[in-house]
C-alpha positions as a printed Julia matrix, in Angstrom:
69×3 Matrix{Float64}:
 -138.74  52.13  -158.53
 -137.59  55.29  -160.19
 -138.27  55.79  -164.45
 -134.91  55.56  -165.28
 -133.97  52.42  -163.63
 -137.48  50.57  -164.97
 -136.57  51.91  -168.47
 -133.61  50.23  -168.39
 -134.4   46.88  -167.17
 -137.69  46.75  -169.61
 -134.91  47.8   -172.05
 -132.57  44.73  -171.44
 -135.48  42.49  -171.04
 -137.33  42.8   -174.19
 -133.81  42.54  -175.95
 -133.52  39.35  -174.67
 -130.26  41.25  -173.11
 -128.21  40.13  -169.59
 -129.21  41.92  -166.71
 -126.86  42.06  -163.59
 -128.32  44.53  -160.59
 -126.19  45.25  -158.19
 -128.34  46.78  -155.08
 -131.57  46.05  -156.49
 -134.37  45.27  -155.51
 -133.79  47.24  -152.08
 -137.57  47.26  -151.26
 -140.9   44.88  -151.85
 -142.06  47.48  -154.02
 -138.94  47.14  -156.35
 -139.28  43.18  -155.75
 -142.34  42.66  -157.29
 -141.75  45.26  -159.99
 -138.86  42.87  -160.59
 -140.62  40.38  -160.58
 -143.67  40.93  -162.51
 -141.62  41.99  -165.83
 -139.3   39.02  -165.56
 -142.32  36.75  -165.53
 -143.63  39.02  -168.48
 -140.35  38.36  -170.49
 -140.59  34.64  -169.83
 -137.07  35.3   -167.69
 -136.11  34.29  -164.11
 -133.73  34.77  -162.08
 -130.95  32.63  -162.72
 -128.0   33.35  -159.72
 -127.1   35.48  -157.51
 -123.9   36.58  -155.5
 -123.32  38.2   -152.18
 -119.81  40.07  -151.62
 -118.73  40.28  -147.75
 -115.87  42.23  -148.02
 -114.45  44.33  -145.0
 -115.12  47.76  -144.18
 -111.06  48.92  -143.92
 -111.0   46.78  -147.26
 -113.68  49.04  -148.82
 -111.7   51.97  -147.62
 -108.64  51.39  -149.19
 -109.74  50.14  -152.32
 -112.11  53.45  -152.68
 -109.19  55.79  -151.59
 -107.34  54.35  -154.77
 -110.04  54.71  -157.04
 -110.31  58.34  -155.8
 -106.66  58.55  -156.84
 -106.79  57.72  -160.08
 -109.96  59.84  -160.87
């Protein structure tokens, strides 16, 4: 897990703040980093979501975010 992305979970954590990762944890290493702070924080893991989208779909809908940058 890199600083930046630990500072800011322990950040949202000790606020008592939301946390929504998207693409994390990507490893075991960043799992039971995870983990271990939730349990510090007395938090959990409450959902999750997985997005299946198609790969033409993800095309188009980055070309028009490129346009509009």
């Amino acid at each position: 897990i890199n600083r930046l992305m630990a500072e800011q979970i322990d950040e949202r954590l000790a606020a008592g703040r939301t946390v929504l990762l998207d693409g994390f944890p990507r490893t075991t290493g960043q799992l039971d980093y995870l983990n271990a702070h939730l349990q510090a924080a007395g938090r959990r893991i409450s959902g999750f979501f997985f997005l299946n989208v198609d790969d033409e779909e993800l095309t188009r809908a980055k070309k028009q975010v490129n346009c509009h940058d």
